[in-house]
Amino acid sequence: MIGFLKGALLDCPNLRVIKFGCCEPLVLNNKHPFYGCTWNEVIEPYHTLSTVIVVPEGCEEPYRNTPGWKEFKIIQSHMPDGSEINMDEIDVRLNQLESELQKAQQVVDRIKEEMDALRKTKESQSSK
């Protein structure tokens, strides 16, 4: 069974807040009959730096002690105002990801060029 959460928050660089209504943190693993996915199939590593986790008052500690959720820097019981969300960290991470993407595209382009050259060589050898 593919979990309904799989991929839910991937590629979401603008994710600022995740709000929960219960004190018991969701535990993600492949064995769960309903969620059926792992942490890395739902959350991007950069989310832990600046996304605010909002939980019911008095429930911060369970989240701070649960695998996955404890990686988040900001776990609190109130909704943040704009000043509590660190846009600088988000912008830095976005710039890092854009740079990584450009480098990866350059590698892909180089590989395509090499493959094209090899195909041409193969075709010219086959026609002899």
PDB file of C-alpha atoms in Angstrom:
ATOM      1  CA  MET A   1       0.000   0.000   0.000  1.00  0.00           C
ATOM      2  CA  ILE A   2       1.323   3.431  -0.880  1.00  0.00           C
ATOM      3  CA  GLY A   3       0.807   5.847   1.975  1.00  0.00           C
ATOM      4  CA  PHE A   4      -1.349   8.859   1.361  1.00  0.00           C
ATOM      5  CA  LEU A   5       1.373  11.136   2.770  1.00  0.00           C
ATOM      6  CA  LYS A   6       4.079   9.936   0.368  1.00  0.00           C
ATOM      7  CA  GLY A   7       5.451  12.948  -1.497  1.00  0.00           C
ATOM      8  CA  ALA A   8       2.966  15.301   0.175  1.00  0.00           C
ATOM      9  CA  LEU A   9       5.521  17.953   1.175  1.00  0.00           C
ATOM     10  CA  LEU A  10       8.363  17.221  -1.238  1.00  0.00           C
ATOM     11  CA  ASP A  11       9.405  20.083  -3.501  1.00  0.00           C
ATOM     12  CA  CYS A  12       7.621  22.628  -1.288  1.00  0.00           C
ATOM     13  CA  PRO A  13      10.299  25.279  -0.648  1.00  0.00           C
ATOM     14  CA  ASN A  14       7.692  27.786   0.551  1.00  0.00           C
ATOM     15  CA  LEU A  15       6.363  25.577   3.352  1.00  0.00           C
ATOM     16  CA  ARG A  16       6.333  27.832   6.423  1.00  0.00           C
ATOM     17  CA  VAL A  17       4.024  26.183   8.984  1.00  0.00           C
ATOM     18  CA  ILE A  18       2.727  22.685   9.748  1.00  0.00           C
ATOM     19  CA  LYS A  19      -0.080  22.692  12.309  1.00  0.00           C
ATOM     20  CA  PHE A  20      -1.215  19.648  14.283  1.00  0.00           C
ATOM     21  CA  GLY A  21      -4.354  19.323  16.345  1.00  0.00           C
ATOM     22  CA  CYS A  22      -3.318  16.399  18.537  1.00  0.00           C
ATOM     23  CA  CYS A  23      -0.612  15.795  21.113  1.00  0.00           C
ATOM     24  CA  GLU A  24       0.434  12.425  19.749  1.00  0.00           C
ATOM     25  CA  PRO A  25       3.004  12.917  16.982  1.00  0.00           C
ATOM     26  CA  LEU A  26       2.541  11.043  13.726  1.00  0.00           C
ATOM     27  CA  VAL A  27       5.251   8.383  13.339  1.00  0.00           C
ATOM     28  CA  LEU A  28       6.138   7.660   9.731  1.00  0.00           C
ATOM     29  CA  ASN A  29       7.340   4.226   8.693  1.00  0.00           C
ATOM     30  CA  ASN A  30       6.748   1.743   5.887  1.00  0.00           C
ATOM     31  CA  LYS A  31       4.968  -0.651   8.236  1.00  0.00           C
ATOM     32  CA  HIS A  32       2.117   1.670   9.151  1.00  0.00           C
ATOM     33  CA  PRO A  33      -1.026   0.319   7.443  1.00  0.00           C
ATOM     34  CA  PHE A  34      -2.436   3.759   6.624  1.00  0.00           C
ATOM     35  CA  TYR A  35       0.477   6.155   6.235  1.00  0.00           C
ATOM     36  CA  GLY A  36       2.866   3.561   4.776  1.00  0.00           C
ATOM     37  CA  CYS A  37       5.864   5.756   3.998  1.00  0.00           C
ATOM     38  CA  THR A  38       9.116   6.927   5.514  1.00  0.00           C
ATOM     39  CA  TRP A  39      10.131  10.350   6.771  1.00  0.00           C
ATOM     40  CA  ASN A  40      12.241  11.146   3.677  1.00  0.00           C
ATOM     41  CA  GLU A  41       9.294  10.373   1.404  1.00  0.00           C
ATOM     42  CA  VAL A  42       7.287  13.202   3.007  1.00  0.00           C
ATOM     43  CA  ILE A  43       9.616  15.939   4.315  1.00  0.00           C
ATOM     44  CA  GLU A  44      12.560  17.706   2.657  1.00  0.00           C
ATOM     45  CA  PRO A  45      15.645  18.089   4.895  1.00  0.00           C
ATOM     46  CA  TYR A  46      15.596  21.883   4.489  1.00  0.00           C
ATOM     47  CA  HIS A  47      12.095  22.030   6.013  1.00  0.00           C
ATOM     48  CA  THR A  48      13.587  21.276   9.430  1.00  0.00           C
ATOM     49  CA  LEU A  49      15.549  24.539   9.357  1.00  0.00           C
ATOM     50  CA  SER A  50      12.760  27.062   8.980  1.00  0.00           C
ATOM     51  CA  THR A  51       9.325  25.427   8.943  1.00  0.00           C
ATOM     52  CA  VAL A  52       7.413  26.083  12.162  1.00  0.00           C
ATOM     53  CA  ILE A  53       5.663  23.108  13.764  1.00  0.00           C
ATOM     54  CA  VAL A  54       2.561  24.282  15.670  1.00  0.00           C
ATOM     55  CA  VAL A  55       1.080  21.845  18.202  1.00  0.00           C
ATOM     56  CA  PRO A  56      -1.555  22.125  20.935  1.00  0.00           C
ATOM     57  CA  GLU A  57      -0.412  23.928  24.063  1.00  0.00           C
ATOM     58  CA  GLY A  58       1.603  21.636  26.335  1.00  0.00           C
ATOM     59  CA  CYS A  59       2.363  19.159  23.529  1.00  0.00           C
ATOM     60  CA  GLU A  60       5.722  20.507  22.425  1.00  0.00           C
ATOM     61  CA  GLU A  61       7.803  17.881  24.251  1.00  0.00           C
ATOM     62  CA  PRO A  62       6.254  14.810  22.593  1.00  0.00           C
ATOM     63  CA  TYR A  63       7.130  16.320  19.204  1.00  0.00           C
ATOM     64  CA  ARG A  64      10.625  17.288  20.364  1.00  0.00           C
ATOM     65  CA  ASN A  65      11.206  13.661  21.393  1.00  0.00           C
ATOM     66  CA  THR A  66       9.766  11.885  18.336  1.00  0.00           C
ATOM     67  CA  PRO A  67      11.977  10.739  15.456  1.00  0.00           C
ATOM     68  CA  GLY A  68      11.626  13.063  12.505  1.00  0.00           C
ATOM     69  CA  TRP A  69       9.766  15.847  14.266  1.00  0.00           C
ATOM     70  CA  LYS A  70      12.586  16.357  16.740  1.00  0.00           C
ATOM     71  CA  GLU A  71      14.766  17.480  13.810  1.00  0.00           C
ATOM     72  CA  PHE A  72      12.690  20.658  13.437  1.00  0.00           C
ATOM     73  CA  LYS A  73      14.284  23.731  15.019  1.00  0.00           C
ATOM     74  CA  ILE A  74      10.964  25.445  15.767  1.00  0.00           C
ATOM     75  CA  ILE A  75       8.203  23.578  17.620  1.00  0.00           C
ATOM     76  CA  GLN A  76       5.732  25.802  19.433  1.00  0.00           C
ATOM     77  CA  SER A  77       2.108  26.028  20.567  1.00  0.00           C
ATOM     78  CA  HIS A  78       1.105  29.266  18.840  1.00  0.00           C
ATOM     79  CA  MET A  79       0.804  30.294  15.224  1.00  0.00           C
ATOM     80  CA  PRO A  80       3.774  32.398  14.166  1.00  0.00           C
ATOM     81  CA  ASP A  81       3.468  35.927  12.945  1.00  0.00           C
ATOM     82  CA  GLY A  82       5.612  36.967   9.997  1.00  0.00           C
ATOM     83  CA  SER A  83       8.522  38.001  12.220  1.00  0.00           C
ATOM     84  CA  GLU A  84       8.944  34.457  13.579  1.00  0.00           C
ATOM     85  CA  ILE A  85       9.524  32.914  10.169  1.00  0.00           C
ATOM     86  CA  ASN A  86      13.154  33.288   9.152  1.00  0.00           C
ATOM     87  CA  MET A  87      12.921  34.261   5.496  1.00  0.00           C
ATOM     88  CA  ASP A  88      16.700  34.730   5.290  1.00  0.00           C
ATOM     89  CA  GLU A  89      17.290  31.029   6.019  1.00  0.00           C
ATOM     90  CA  ILE A  90      14.671  30.099   3.459  1.00  0.00           C
ATOM     91  CA  ASP A  91      16.238  32.366   0.832  1.00  0.00           C
ATOM     92  CA  VAL A  92      19.723  30.975   1.523  1.00  0.00           C
ATOM     93  CA  ARG A  93      18.446  27.420   1.168  1.00  0.00           C
ATOM     94  CA  LEU A  94      16.574  28.266  -2.035  1.00  0.00           C
ATOM     95  CA  ASN A  95      19.769  29.775  -3.464  1.00  0.00           C
ATOM     96  CA  GLN A  96      21.713  26.640  -2.493  1.00  0.00           C
ATOM     97  CA  LEU A  97      19.141  24.401  -4.160  1.00  0.00           C
ATOM     98  CA  GLU A  98      19.086  26.528  -7.315  1.00  0.00           C
ATOM     99  CA  SER A  99      22.878  26.327  -7.494  1.00  0.00           C
ATOM    100  CA  GLU A 100      22.786  22.541  -7.038  1.00  0.00           C
ATOM    101  CA  LEU A 101      20.129  22.278  -9.732  1.00  0.00           C
ATOM    102  CA  GLN A 102      22.229  24.317 -12.183  1.00  0.00           C
ATOM    103  CA  LYS A 103      25.263  22.091 -11.521  1.00  0.00           C
ATOM    104  CA  ALA A 104      23.166  18.971 -12.000  1.00  0.00           C
ATOM    105  CA  GLN A 105      21.773  20.346 -15.273  1.00  0.00           C
ATOM    106  CA  GLN A 106      25.318  20.974 -16.502  1.00  0.00           C
ATOM    107  CA  VAL A 107      26.210  17.355 -15.740  1.00  0.00           C
ATOM    108  CA  VAL A 108      23.086  16.127 -17.541  1.00  0.00           C
ATOM    109  CA  ASP A 109      23.908  18.287 -20.564  1.00  0.00           C
ATOM    110  CA  ARG A 110      27.491  16.971 -20.658  1.00  0.00           C
ATOM    111  CA  ILE A 111      26.275  13.363 -20.461  1.00  0.00           C
ATOM    112  CA  LYS A 112      23.767  13.945 -23.281  1.00  0.00           C
ATOM    113  CA  GLU A 113      26.501  15.441 -25.474  1.00  0.00           C
ATOM    114  CA  GLU A 114      28.792  12.479 -24.804  1.00  0.00           C
ATOM    115  CA  MET A 115      25.975  10.020 -25.534  1.00  0.00           C
ATOM    116  CA  ASP A 116      25.189  11.794 -28.808  1.00  0.00           C
ATOM    117  CA  ALA A 117      28.858  11.689 -29.825  1.00  0.00           C
ATOM    118  CA  LEU A 118      29.064   7.976 -29.030  1.00  0.00           C
ATOM    119  CA  ARG A 119      25.893   7.255 -31.011  1.00  0.00           C
ATOM    120  CA  LYS A 120      27.310   9.126 -34.022  1.00  0.00           C
ATOM    121  CA  THR A 121      30.552   7.191 -33.746  1.00  0.00           C
ATOM    122  CA  LYS A 122      28.624   3.917 -33.549  1.00  0.00           C
ATOM    123  CA  GLU A 123      26.499   4.859 -36.583  1.00  0.00           C
ATOM    124  CA  SER A 124      29.538   5.811 -38.648  1.00  0.00           C
ATOM    125  CA  GLN A 125      31.289   2.549 -37.717  1.00  0.00           C
ATOM    126  CA  SER A 126      28.167   0.526 -38.551  1.00  0.00           C
ATOM    127  CA  SER A 127      27.864   2.071 -41.990  1.00  0.00           C
ATOM    128  CA  LYS A 128      31.407   1.044 -43.008  1.00  0.00           C
TER     129      LYS A 128
END
